[in-house]
């Protein structure tokens, strides 16, 4: 496993949840310190699963320590449209707004699943271990969520 | 719009700004020697192999002696009696798995990385595989001494063995802390039953009842695996409560 | 690191052994005080994932205590433990190292280190059944330290130790507690006086007092008794 590569991904994951560059990077480093301080698995997927487990737990802890109640309907992990980083993509602004609105209609868990699988390219067995559900259930869920997003987007574009 | 497009769009939308302190962080990790000094954990396979030396030596000796004895008796006096000796092979397996409780090691093993579950399964696997393989070889060796087909010899040997293993595993689950005498007694009784069978129920060994033996074997395998699963999933020891 | 219990409860047919205990342990030495039968051992078994709580949860940095990751960073000394009859002290440690998943080379090195650390020395090559109570207890302590645990839970670790061994143990624990979560239970108050950073006092399954303890801030014994008795009056 290439740790430097995973650093970027864990950072992305934390940024996705926290929307704060500084906090995301602090927590990323904490994740790696803890990961390196523990004994390693031989299996790469188990290692990866452990990395995400630490990241997720630190994320919850972060919210808890700041006494922000992280309710499931909260949308802090919906990507921002106008962030300067979003410049230079081939998507038009309207496309992005449409997608964003569609994502907004999902639950936090659904958004996280999409993010892990399609943005961070986390292998399905790792996701299945992380959520304690079968691989088959991961595939099924992903398919259903994608379908949901597509239907939403098409409906909006028709308007 | 297809799913691939949606995936690509999601990927683009979620792109975060890059991290800023990554290089420095890795430089520091390297300087402190943290990057490549992580101790490794052994794999499941290495663990099982590592457990072999911890099986009691006398179990191996008894198993081998018993297998040799069965072979000799079959060769010298082929009949239906030698089959009744296989339950004793099961006794060794049963006594091994209950060891942690007998010697009060269970609690410590439970809290270790390869929990008690792995320890017990590893022992069950090691001794079980050895004895079963040994019995298979014996069956092949003694088959010419009998007028029965290979399948029948196999069934007559395996059914008593599995019966004892199954009953014993049920008993061991309930009574872990005794010194294994219960299991030995169960094996003794199973053996006695199968020794008595040729006398009182000689017709059982007729060819037309082979189906019955096959059914019994399937039943025993099912019972045994169910019992072991039950055993492993409910590890919480009443004695600790 | 944080080990957090949230409304942890363990109920048996006719008795509540641990009653809605909530606390968070952090790095440092925490002493768990209480008379025999107060539920200390049940609590420790819950914290090690050996017993399943009737209700409530225990997590360590978000890891469930029943997970392999947690057991990997856990060192546990049970109140009562035995040994396989053929074991020497060294065999015992090597065996536990295998169950903890240490590779052979690490196991050998760590075993020698720990034998020295707990002062078993040449006795390590003798059969455990020839050991005195104190030697066996030191072996148990060494076993708990295998694999460099980040969480160390010890149930009555000083039982059977002679006065000199006790002093040695205290020094050892004070050193270990600097960057680990250490939880010790005892009914001998003086064992904790100089090494505990925090105290938890249990009575009849309940946590009746928890807080910081600063050595030299008066007599722990009388503090403990006053807490136990003030409970009686309420």
Coordinates of C-alpha atoms in Angstrom, one line a residue:
Chain A
X1 CA 0.0 0.0 0.0
X2 CA 1.4 3.4 -1.0
X3 CA 1.0 5.5 2.1
X4 CA 1.6 8.8 0.4
X5 CA -1.2 8.0 -2.0
X6 CA -3.5 7.1 0.8
X7 CA -2.6 10.3 2.6
X8 CA -4.3 12.3 -0.2
X9 CA -7.3 10.1 -0.2
X10 CA -7.8 10.1 3.6
X11 CA -7.4 13.9 3.4
X12 CA -10.1 14.1 0.7
X13 CA -12.4 11.9 2.8
X14 CA -11.9 14.1 5.8
X15 CA -12.3 17.3 3.8
X16 CA -15.5 15.8 2.4
X17 CA -16.9 15.5 5.9
X18 CA -15.4 18.6 7.6
X19 CA -15.1 21.2 4.8
X20 CA -12.2 22.7 6.6
X21 CA -8.8 22.3 5.0
X22 CA -6.8 22.9 8.1
X23 CA -8.8 20.5 10.3
X24 CA -8.9 17.9 7.6
X25 CA -5.1 17.9 7.3
X26 CA -4.6 17.8 11.1
X27 CA -6.9 14.8 11.4
X28 CA -5.2 13.1 8.4
X29 CA -1.9 13.3 10.2
X30 CA -3.5 12.0 13.3
X31 CA -4.9 9.1 11.4
X32 CA -1.5 8.2 10.0
X33 CA 0.2 8.5 13.4
X34 CA -2.3 6.1 14.9
X35 CA -2.1 3.8 11.9
X36 CA 1.7 3.6 12.1
X37 CA 1.6 3.2 15.8
X38 CA -0.4 0.0 15.5
X39 CA 0.6 -3.4 14.3
X40 CA 0.0 -4.0 10.7
X41 CA -2.1 -6.5 8.8
X42 CA -0.6 -8.3 5.9
X43 CA -3.7 -8.0 3.9
X44 CA -3.9 -4.7 2.0
X45 CA -7.7 -4.5 2.2
X46 CA -7.6 -5.0 6.0
X47 CA -5.0 -2.2 6.2
X48 CA -7.2 0.1 4.2
X49 CA -10.3 -0.7 6.1
X50 CA -8.4 0.1 9.3
X51 CA -7.3 3.5 7.9
X52 CA -10.8 4.4 7.1
X53 CA -12.1 3.1 10.5
X54 CA -9.7 5.5 12.3
X55 CA -10.5 8.3 10.0
X56 CA -14.2 7.9 10.5
X57 CA -13.9 7.6 14.3
X58 CA -11.7 10.7 14.5
X59 CA -14.3 12.5 12.4
X60 CA -17.1 11.7 14.8
X61 CA -14.9 12.6 17.7
X62 CA -14.1 15.9 16.1
X63 CA -17.8 16.7 15.9
X64 CA -18.5 15.5 19.3
X65 CA -15.6 17.5 20.9
X66 CA -17.0 20.7 19.3
X67 CA -20.4 19.8 20.6
X68 CA -21.8 20.1 17.1
X69 CA -24.5 17.6 16.9
X70 CA -23.9 15.7 13.7
X71 CA -27.3 14.7 12.8
X72 CA -28.0 12.5 9.8
X73 CA -29.8 15.2 7.9
X74 CA -27.0 17.6 8.2
X75 CA -25.5 18.5 4.8
X76 CA -22.1 19.6 5.7
X77 CA -20.7 16.9 3.4
X78 CA -22.5 18.2 0.3
X79 CA -19.8 19.7 -1.9
X80 CA -19.9 23.4 -2.3
X81 CA -20.5 24.8 -5.7
X82 CA -18.7 28.1 -5.4
X83 CA -15.5 27.0 -3.8
X84 CA -12.6 28.3 -5.7
X85 CA -11.2 24.8 -6.0
X86 CA -14.1 23.8 -8.1
X87 CA -12.8 26.0 -11.0
X88 CA -11.5 24.5 -14.2
X89 CA -13.7 21.5 -14.5
X90 CA -15.4 20.6 -17.7
X91 CA -18.8 20.6 -16.1
X92 CA -20.8 23.7 -16.4
X93 CA -22.0 25.6 -13.4
X94 CA -25.6 24.5 -14.0
X95 CA -24.5 20.9 -14.3
X96 CA -22.9 21.1 -11.0
X97 CA -25.8 22.7 -9.3
X98 CA -28.1 20.0 -10.7
X99 CA -25.8 17.3 -9.3
X100 CA -25.4 19.0 -6.0
X101 CA -29.1 19.3 -5.6
X102 CA -29.5 15.6 -6.4
X103 CA -26.8 14.7 -3.8
X104 CA -28.5 16.8 -1.3
X105 CA -31.5 14.6 -1.4
X106 CA -29.5 11.6 -0.3
X107 CA -28.7 10.5 3.2
X108 CA -25.3 11.1 4.7
X109 CA -24.5 7.4 4.5
X110 CA -25.5 7.3 0.9
X111 CA -23.3 10.2 0.1
X112 CA -20.5 8.7 1.9
X113 CA -20.9 5.4 0.0
X114 CA -20.8 7.3 -3.3
X115 CA -17.7 9.2 -2.2
X116 CA -15.8 6.2 -1.0
X117 CA -16.5 4.1 -4.1
X118 CA -16.4 6.6 -6.9
X119 CA -14.2 9.5 -5.7
X120 CA -11.7 7.6 -3.5
X121 CA -11.8 4.3 -5.4
X122 CA -12.1 2.3 -2.2
X123 CA -12.4 -1.4 -3.1
X124 CA -15.8 -2.9 -2.5
X125 CA -14.5 -5.5 0.0
X126 CA -13.1 -2.7 2.2
X127 CA -16.4 -0.8 2.1
X128 CA -18.2 -4.0 3.0
X129 CA -15.9 -4.4 6.0
X130 CA -16.3 -0.8 7.0
X131 CA -20.1 -0.9 7.1
X132 CA -20.3 -4.5 8.2
X133 CA -22.5 -5.5 5.3
X134 CA -22.0 -8.1 2.6
X135 CA -20.3 -7.2 -0.7
X136 CA -23.4 -8.0 -2.5
X137 CA -25.3 -5.5 -0.3
X138 CA -22.7 -2.9 -1.2
X139 CA -23.1 -3.4 -4.9
X140 CA -26.9 -3.3 -4.5
X141 CA -26.8 -0.1 -2.5
X142 CA -24.5 1.6 -4.9
X143 CA -26.6 0.7 -7.8
X144 CA -29.7 2.0 -6.1
X145 CA -28.1 5.3 -5.1
X146 CA -26.7 6.0 -8.5
X147 CA -30.1 5.3 -10.0
X148 CA -31.6 7.7 -7.5
X149 CA -29.1 10.4 -8.4
X150 CA -29.7 9.9 -12.1
X151 CA -33.4 10.1 -11.9
X152 CA -33.2 13.3 -9.8
X153 CA -30.8 14.9 -12.2
X154 CA -32.9 14.0 -15.3
X155 CA -36.0 15.3 -13.6
X156 CA -34.3 18.6 -12.8
X157 CA -32.8 19.0 -16.3
X158 CA -36.3 18.5 -17.8
X159 CA -37.7 21.4 -15.8
Chain B
X1 CA -27.1 10.2 -19.2
X2 CA -25.6 6.9 -18.0
X3 CA -24.1 5.7 -14.7
X4 CA -20.6 6.3 -15.9
X5 CA -21.3 9.9 -16.5
X6 CA -22.8 10.3 -13.1
X7 CA -19.8 8.7 -11.5
X8 CA -17.5 11.0 -13.4
X9 CA -19.5 14.1 -12.4
X10 CA -19.5 13.1 -8.8
X11 CA -15.8 12.6 -8.9
X12 CA -15.2 16.0 -10.3
X13 CA -17.6 17.7 -7.9
X14 CA -16.0 16.2 -4.9
X15 CA -12.5 17.1 -5.8
X16 CA -10.9 18.7 -2.7
X17 CA -8.0 21.1 -2.7
X18 CA -4.8 19.2 -2.3
X19 CA -3.1 18.8 1.1
X20 CA -0.5 21.3 2.0
X21 CA 1.7 19.7 4.6
X22 CA 2.1 16.3 3.2
X23 CA 5.7 16.4 2.2
X24 CA 6.9 17.8 5.5
X25 CA 4.8 15.2 7.4
X26 CA 6.4 12.3 5.5
X27 CA 9.8 13.8 5.9
X28 CA 9.3 13.9 9.6
X29 CA 8.0 10.3 9.7
X30 CA 11.0 9.1 7.8
X31 CA 13.4 11.1 10.1
X32 CA 11.8 9.5 13.1
X33 CA 12.0 6.1 11.5
X34 CA 8.3 5.5 11.8
X35 CA 7.6 4.6 8.2
X36 CA 9.2 1.2 8.0
X37 CA 9.4 -0.1 11.5
X38 CA 5.9 -1.4 11.9
X39 CA 5.8 -4.8 13.5
X40 CA 3.9 -7.3 11.5
X41 CA 1.1 -9.6 12.7
X42 CA 1.2 -13.2 11.7
X43 CA -1.5 -14.5 9.3
X44 CA -4.2 -17.0 10.1
X45 CA -2.2 -19.8 8.4
X46 CA 1.0 -19.0 10.3
X47 CA -1.1 -19.0 13.5
X48 CA -2.5 -22.5 12.9
X49 CA 0.9 -23.9 12.1
X50 CA 2.3 -22.2 15.2
X51 CA -0.2 -24.0 17.3
X52 CA 1.0 -27.5 16.2
X53 CA 3.8 -27.7 18.8
X54 CA 1.3 -26.8 21.6
X55 CA -0.8 -29.9 21.0
X56 CA -0.1 -32.4 23.8
X57 CA 2.5 -35.0 22.6
X58 CA 0.6 -37.9 24.1
X59 CA -2.3 -37.1 21.8
X60 CA -0.1 -37.8 18.8
X61 CA 1.3 -40.9 20.3
X62 CA -2.2 -42.2 21.3
X63 CA -3.6 -41.4 17.8
X64 CA -0.9 -43.2 16.0
X65 CA -1.0 -46.2 18.3
X66 CA -4.8 -46.4 18.0
X67 CA -4.6 -46.2 14.2
X68 CA -2.0 -49.0 14.1
X69 CA -4.0 -51.1 16.5
X70 CA -7.2 -50.8 14.3
X71 CA -5.1 -51.8 11.3
X72 CA -3.7 -54.8 13.0
X73 CA -7.0 -56.0 14.4
X74 CA -8.7 -55.6 11.0
X75 CA -6.0 -57.6 9.4
X76 CA -5.9 -60.4 11.9
X77 CA -9.6 -60.7 12.7
X78 CA -11.7 -59.0 10.1
X79 CA -15.2 -58.7 11.4
X80 CA -17.6 -56.0 12.5
X81 CA -15.9 -55.5 15.9
X82 CA -12.8 -53.5 14.9
X83 CA -15.1 -50.7 13.7
X84 CA -16.1 -50.0 17.3
X85 CA -12.7 -48.7 18.1
X86 CA -12.8 -45.5 16.1
X87 CA -14.7 -43.5 18.8
X88 CA -11.5 -43.4 20.7
X89 CA -9.9 -41.3 18.0
X90 CA -12.5 -38.7 18.7
X91 CA -11.6 -38.6 22.4
X92 CA -8.2 -36.9 21.6
X93 CA -9.8 -34.2 19.6
X94 CA -12.4 -33.4 22.3
X95 CA -9.9 -33.4 25.1
X96 CA -7.6 -30.9 23.2
X97 CA -10.3 -28.4 22.5
X98 CA -11.4 -28.1 26.1
X99 CA -7.8 -27.6 27.3
X100 CA -8.0 -23.8 27.7
X101 CA -10.8 -24.0 30.2
X102 CA -9.3 -26.9 32.1
X103 CA -6.1 -25.1 32.7
X104 CA -7.7 -21.6 33.2
X105 CA -6.0 -20.1 30.2
X106 CA -9.3 -19.3 28.4
X107 CA -9.7 -15.8 29.8
X108 CA -6.2 -14.7 28.8
X109 CA -6.5 -16.3 25.4
X110 CA -9.9 -14.6 24.9
X111 CA -8.4 -11.1 25.3
X112 CA -5.5 -11.8 22.9
X113 CA -5.7 -10.8 19.2
X114 CA -6.3 -14.4 17.9
X115 CA -9.0 -14.9 20.5
X116 CA -10.0 -18.1 22.2
X117 CA -12.1 -18.9 19.2
X118 CA -9.1 -19.2 16.9
X119 CA -7.2 -21.2 19.5
X120 CA -10.0 -23.7 19.8
X121 CA -10.7 -23.9 16.1
X122 CA -7.0 -24.3 15.4
X123 CA -6.7 -27.3 17.8
X124 CA -9.9 -28.8 16.5
X125 CA -8.6 -28.5 13.0
X126 CA -5.1 -29.8 13.6
X127 CA -6.0 -32.9 15.6
X128 CA -9.2 -33.5 13.6
X129 CA -7.4 -33.3 10.3
X130 CA -4.6 -35.6 11.5
X131 CA -7.0 -38.3 12.9
X132 CA -9.4 -38.2 10.0
X133 CA -6.6 -38.4 7.4
X134 CA -5.0 -41.2 9.4
X135 CA -8.4 -43.1 9.4
X136 CA -8.7 -42.6 5.7
X137 CA -5.3 -44.2 5.1
X138 CA -6.3 -47.1 7.5
X139 CA -9.5 -47.6 5.6
X140 CA -7.6 -47.9 2.3
X141 CA -5.1 -50.3 3.9
X142 CA -7.6 -52.7 5.5
X143 CA -10.2 -52.7 2.7
X144 CA -8.7 -55.9 1.1
X145 CA -9.3 -57.8 4.4
X146 CA -13.0 -57.3 4.2
X147 CA -15.6 -58.7 1.9
X148 CA -17.3 -55.3 1.9
X149 CA -17.0 -52.6 -0.7
X150 CA -14.8 -49.6 0.0
X151 CA -17.8 -47.4 0.6
X152 CA -19.2 -49.7 3.3
X153 CA -15.9 -50.0 5.1
X154 CA -15.7 -46.2 5.0
X155 CA -19.2 -45.8 6.5
X156 CA -18.7 -48.5 9.1
X157 CA -15.5 -46.8 10.3
X158 CA -16.7 -43.1 10.1
X159 CA -20.1 -43.4 11.7
X160 CA -18.9 -44.5 15.1
X161 CA -16.1 -41.9 14.9
X162 CA -18.4 -39.1 14.1
X163 CA -21.1 -40.2 16.6
X164 CA -18.6 -39.9 19.4
X165 CA -17.3 -36.6 18.1
X166 CA -20.8 -35.1 17.9
X167 CA -22.0 -36.3 21.3
X168 CA -18.7 -35.3 22.8
X169 CA -18.8 -31.8 21.3
X170 CA -22.3 -31.3 22.7
X171 CA -21.0 -32.4 26.1
X172 CA -17.9 -30.3 26.0
X173 CA -19.9 -27.2 25.2
X174 CA -21.8 -27.6 28.4
X175 CA -19.1 -28.9 30.7
X176 CA -15.8 -27.2 29.8
X177 CA -14.1 -27.2 33.0
X178 CA -14.0 -30.9 34.0
X179 CA -10.9 -32.7 33.1
X180 CA -12.2 -34.3 30.0
X181 CA -13.4 -37.5 31.6
X182 CA -16.9 -36.9 30.4
X183 CA -15.8 -36.9 26.8
X184 CA -13.7 -40.0 27.3
X185 CA -16.7 -41.7 28.9
X186 CA -18.9 -40.7 25.9
X187 CA -16.4 -42.2 23.6
X188 CA -16.3 -45.3 25.6
X189 CA -20.0 -45.6 25.5
X190 CA -20.2 -45.0 21.8
X191 CA -17.6 -47.6 21.3
X192 CA -19.5 -50.1 23.5
X193 CA -22.7 -49.5 21.5
X194 CA -20.9 -50.1 18.2
X195 CA -19.2 -53.2 19.6
X196 CA -22.6 -54.5 20.7
X197 CA -24.3 -53.7 17.4
X198 CA -22.8 -56.7 15.5
X199 CA -24.0 -59.1 18.2
X200 CA -27.6 -57.8 18.6
X201 CA -28.2 -56.1 15.4
X202 CA -26.1 -58.1 12.9
X203 CA -28.5 -57.3 10.1
X204 CA -27.4 -53.7 10.2
X205 CA -24.2 -54.7 8.5
X206 CA -26.0 -56.3 5.6
X207 CA -25.5 -54.7 2.3
X208 CA -29.1 -53.5 1.9
X209 CA -28.8 -51.2 4.9
X210 CA -25.9 -49.3 3.5
X211 CA -28.3 -46.4 2.8
X212 CA -29.1 -46.2 6.5
X213 CA -25.4 -45.9 7.3
X214 CA -25.0 -43.2 4.7
X215 CA -27.9 -41.3 6.2
X216 CA -26.4 -41.6 9.6
X217 CA -23.1 -40.3 8.4
X218 CA -24.7 -37.2 6.8
X219 CA -26.7 -36.7 10.0
X220 CA -23.6 -36.9 12.2
X221 CA -21.6 -34.5 10.0
X222 CA -24.5 -32.0 10.1
X223 CA -24.9 -32.4 13.9
X224 CA -21.2 -32.0 14.5
X225 CA -20.8 -28.9 12.3
X226 CA -23.9 -27.4 13.9
X227 CA -22.5 -28.1 17.4
X228 CA -19.2 -26.6 16.6
X229 CA -20.7 -23.5 15.1
X230 CA -22.9 -23.2 18.2
X231 CA -19.8 -23.7 20.3
X232 CA -17.8 -20.9 18.6
X233 CA -20.6 -18.3 18.4
X234 CA -21.5 -18.6 22.1
X235 CA -18.1 -18.2 23.7
X236 CA -19.2 -16.4 26.8
X237 CA -18.3 -18.8 29.6
X238 CA -21.0 -19.3 32.3
X239 CA -18.2 -19.6 34.8
X240 CA -17.1 -16.0 34.1
X241 CA -20.6 -14.7 34.7
Chain C
X1 CA -6.5 7.4 23.2
X2 CA -9.8 7.2 24.9
X3 CA -11.6 4.2 26.4
X4 CA -15.2 5.1 26.9
X5 CA -17.9 3.3 28.7
X6 CA -21.4 4.6 28.2
X7 CA -24.2 3.5 30.6
X8 CA -22.5 0.1 30.8
X9 CA -24.7 -2.5 32.5
X10 CA -24.3 -6.2 33.2
X11 CA -27.1 -8.0 34.7
X12 CA -27.4 -11.5 35.9
X13 CA -30.5 -13.4 36.8
X14 CA -30.8 -12.0 40.2
X15 CA -28.1 -9.4 40.5
X16 CA -26.8 -6.3 38.7
X17 CA -23.1 -6.6 38.7
X18 CA -22.4 -3.4 36.9
X19 CA -25.0 -0.7 37.0
X20 CA -25.1 2.1 34.3
X21 CA -21.4 3.0 34.6
X22 CA -20.2 5.9 32.4
X23 CA -16.6 7.1 32.3
X24 CA -13.8 7.9 30.0
X25 CA -10.2 6.6 30.6
X26 CA -7.3 8.5 29.0
X27 CA -3.6 8.0 29.2
X28 CA -2.3 7.5 32.7
X29 CA -2.9 5.2 35.6
X30 CA -6.5 4.8 36.8
X31 CA -7.1 2.9 40.0
X32 CA -10.3 1.0 40.5
X33 CA -11.2 0.6 44.1
X34 CA -13.9 -1.4 45.7
X35 CA -14.4 -4.2 48.2
X36 CA -14.7 -7.8 47.1
X37 CA -17.9 -8.4 45.2
X38 CA -18.3 -4.7 44.2
X39 CA -18.2 -5.7 40.5
X40 CA -14.7 -4.8 39.7
X41 CA -13.9 -8.1 37.9
X42 CA -17.1 -8.0 35.9
X43 CA -16.3 -4.4 34.8
X44 CA -12.8 -5.4 33.7
X45 CA -14.1 -8.3 31.7
X46 CA -16.6 -6.0 30.0
X47 CA -13.8 -3.6 29.2
X48 CA -11.8 -6.4 27.7
X49 CA -14.7 -7.7 25.5
X50 CA -14.8 -11.0 27.4
X51 CA -18.3 -10.4 28.7
X52 CA -21.1 -8.9 26.6
X53 CA -22.9 -6.1 28.3
X54 CA -26.6 -6.4 29.0
X55 CA -26.9 -2.8 27.8
X56 CA -24.6 0.2 27.1
X57 CA -21.4 0.3 25.2
X58 CA -17.6 0.3 25.5
X59 CA -15.5 1.7 22.7
X60 CA -11.9 2.6 22.4
X61 CA -11.3 5.4 19.9
X62 CA -14.4 4.3 18.2
X63 CA -13.3 0.6 18.0
X64 CA -15.7 -1.9 19.5
X65 CA -14.1 -3.9 22.3
X66 CA -15.1 -7.1 20.5
X67 CA -13.0 -6.2 17.5
X68 CA -9.6 -7.7 16.6
X69 CA -8.1 -4.2 16.3
X70 CA -8.9 -3.5 19.9
X71 CA -7.6 -6.9 21.2
X72 CA -4.4 -6.1 19.3
X73 CA -3.7 -3.1 21.5
X74 CA -5.0 -4.7 24.7
X75 CA -3.0 -6.3 27.5
X76 CA -5.1 -8.1 30.1
X77 CA -4.1 -9.7 33.4
X78 CA -7.1 -11.7 34.8
X79 CA -7.5 -12.1 38.5
X80 CA -7.2 -15.8 38.3
X81 CA -5.3 -17.6 35.6
X82 CA -3.6 -21.0 35.1
X83 CA -1.1 -22.5 32.7
X84 CA -0.7 -25.6 30.7
X85 CA 1.1 -28.1 32.9
X86 CA 4.1 -28.7 30.7
X87 CA 5.0 -25.0 30.4
X88 CA 8.1 -23.3 31.6
X89 CA 7.8 -19.6 32.2
X90 CA 9.4 -18.9 28.9
X91 CA 7.1 -21.3 27.0
X92 CA 4.2 -19.6 28.6
X93 CA 5.2 -16.2 27.3
X94 CA 6.1 -17.5 23.8
X95 CA 2.7 -19.2 23.7
X96 CA 0.8 -16.0 24.6
X97 CA 3.0 -14.1 22.1
X98 CA 1.8 -16.6 19.4
X99 CA -1.9 -16.1 20.4
X100 CA -1.3 -12.4 20.3
X101 CA 0.0 -12.7 16.7
X102 CA 3.6 -11.7 17.3
X103 CA 6.0 -13.0 14.6
X104 CA 8.4 -15.5 16.0
X105 CA 11.5 -13.2 16.0
X106 CA 9.6 -10.4 17.8
X107 CA 8.2 -13.0 20.2
X108 CA 11.7 -14.3 21.1
X109 CA 13.1 -10.8 21.6
X110 CA 10.2 -9.5 23.6
X111 CA 10.0 -12.6 25.8
X112 CA 13.7 -12.2 26.8
X113 CA 13.1 -8.5 27.5
X114 CA 10.0 -9.1 29.7
X115 CA 11.7 -11.9 31.6
X116 CA 14.3 -9.4 32.6
X117 CA 11.8 -6.6 33.2
X118 CA 9.8 -8.6 35.8
X119 CA 12.9 -10.1 37.3
X120 CA 12.3 -13.8 36.5
X121 CA 15.8 -14.3 35.1
X122 CA 17.0 -17.9 35.1
X123 CA 13.8 -19.1 36.7
X124 CA 12.1 -18.6 33.3
X125 CA 13.5 -21.9 32.1
X126 CA 11.9 -23.8 35.0
X127 CA 8.4 -25.2 35.0
X128 CA 5.7 -22.8 36.0
X129 CA 4.3 -25.3 38.5
X130 CA 7.5 -24.9 40.6
X131 CA 6.9 -21.1 40.9
X132 CA 5.9 -19.3 44.0
X133 CA 2.7 -17.2 44.0
X134 CA 4.6 -14.0 43.4
X135 CA 6.6 -15.5 40.5
X136 CA 3.5 -16.7 38.8
X137 CA 1.9 -13.3 39.2
X138 CA 5.0 -11.6 37.7
X139 CA 4.7 -14.0 34.8
X140 CA 1.1 -12.9 34.3
X141 CA 2.2 -9.3 34.4
X142 CA 4.8 -10.0 31.7
X143 CA 2.2 -11.8 29.6
X144 CA 0.0 -8.7 29.7
X145 CA 2.8 -6.5 28.4
X146 CA 3.5 -8.7 25.4
X147 CA 2.9 -6.8 22.1
X148 CA 3.3 -3.4 23.6
X149 CA -0.3 -2.8 24.5
X150 CA -1.8 0.7 24.5
X151 CA -4.5 -0.3 26.8
X152 CA -3.5 -2.3 29.9
X153 CA -6.1 -3.7 32.2
X154 CA -5.0 -5.6 35.3
X155 CA -7.2 -7.2 37.8
X156 CA -5.6 -7.4 41.2
X157 CA -2.1 -7.3 39.9
X158 CA -0.4 -7.1 43.2
X159 CA -2.1 -10.2 44.6
X160 CA 0.5 -12.6 45.9
X161 CA 3.4 -10.2 45.5
X162 CA 5.8 -9.7 48.5
X163 CA 6.6 -6.1 49.6
X164 CA 9.7 -5.9 47.5
X165 CA 7.9 -7.1 44.4
X166 CA 5.2 -4.6 45.1
X167 CA 7.6 -1.7 45.0
X168 CA 9.1 -3.0 41.8
X169 CA 5.6 -3.4 40.3
X170 CA 4.7 0.2 41.2
X171 CA 7.8 1.6 39.5
X172 CA 7.0 -0.5 36.4
X173 CA 3.4 0.7 36.2
X174 CA 4.3 4.4 36.9
X175 CA 6.6 4.2 33.8
X176 CA 4.1 2.4 31.6
X177 CA 1.3 4.8 32.5
X178 CA 3.0 7.7 30.9
X179 CA 1.7 7.0 27.4
X180 CA -0.8 4.3 27.9
X181 CA -4.2 3.7 29.4
X182 CA -3.6 1.7 32.5
X183 CA -6.5 0.4 34.7
X184 CA -5.7 -1.4 37.9
X185 CA -8.1 -2.9 40.3
X186 CA -7.3 -3.6 43.9
X187 CA -8.8 -3.7 47.3
X188 CA -5.5 -2.8 48.8
X189 CA -5.6 1.0 48.9
X190 CA -1.9 1.6 49.5
X191 CA -1.0 0.0 46.2
X192 CA -2.5 3.0 44.4
X193 CA -1.4 5.8 46.7
X194 CA 1.7 6.8 44.7
X195 CA 1.0 5.7 41.2
X196 CA -2.7 6.4 40.4
X197 CA -3.5 9.6 38.5
X198 CA -7.2 9.0 38.6
X199 CA -9.4 7.0 40.8
X200 CA -12.7 5.2 40.4
X201 CA -14.5 3.9 43.4
X202 CA -17.1 1.1 42.9
X203 CA -19.7 -0.1 45.3
X204 CA -22.4 -2.7 44.6
X205 CA -22.0 -2.3 40.9
X206 CA -22.1 1.5 40.9
X207 CA -19.5 4.1 40.3
X208 CA -19.8 6.2 43.4
X209 CA -16.8 8.5 42.9
X210 CA -14.3 9.3 40.1
X211 CA -11.8 12.0 39.7
X212 CA -8.2 13.0 39.8
X213 CA -5.9 11.9 42.6
X214 CA -2.8 13.8 43.4
X215 CA -0.2 11.9 45.5
X216 CA 0.5 13.7 48.7
X217 CA -2.9 15.2 49.0
X218 CA -3.7 13.5 52.2
X219 CA -4.3 9.9 53.0
X220 CA -5.9 7.8 50.3
X221 CA -7.1 5.2 52.8
X222 CA -9.2 7.6 54.8
X223 CA -10.5 9.3 51.6
X224 CA -11.6 5.9 50.3
X225 CA -13.4 5.1 53.6
X226 CA -15.1 8.4 53.7
X227 CA -16.4 7.9 50.2
X228 CA -17.7 4.4 50.9
X229 CA -19.3 5.5 54.1
X230 CA -20.9 8.7 52.8
X231 CA -22.7 6.5 50.3
X232 CA -24.1 4.5 53.2
X233 CA -25.7 7.6 54.7
X234 CA -27.3 8.6 51.5

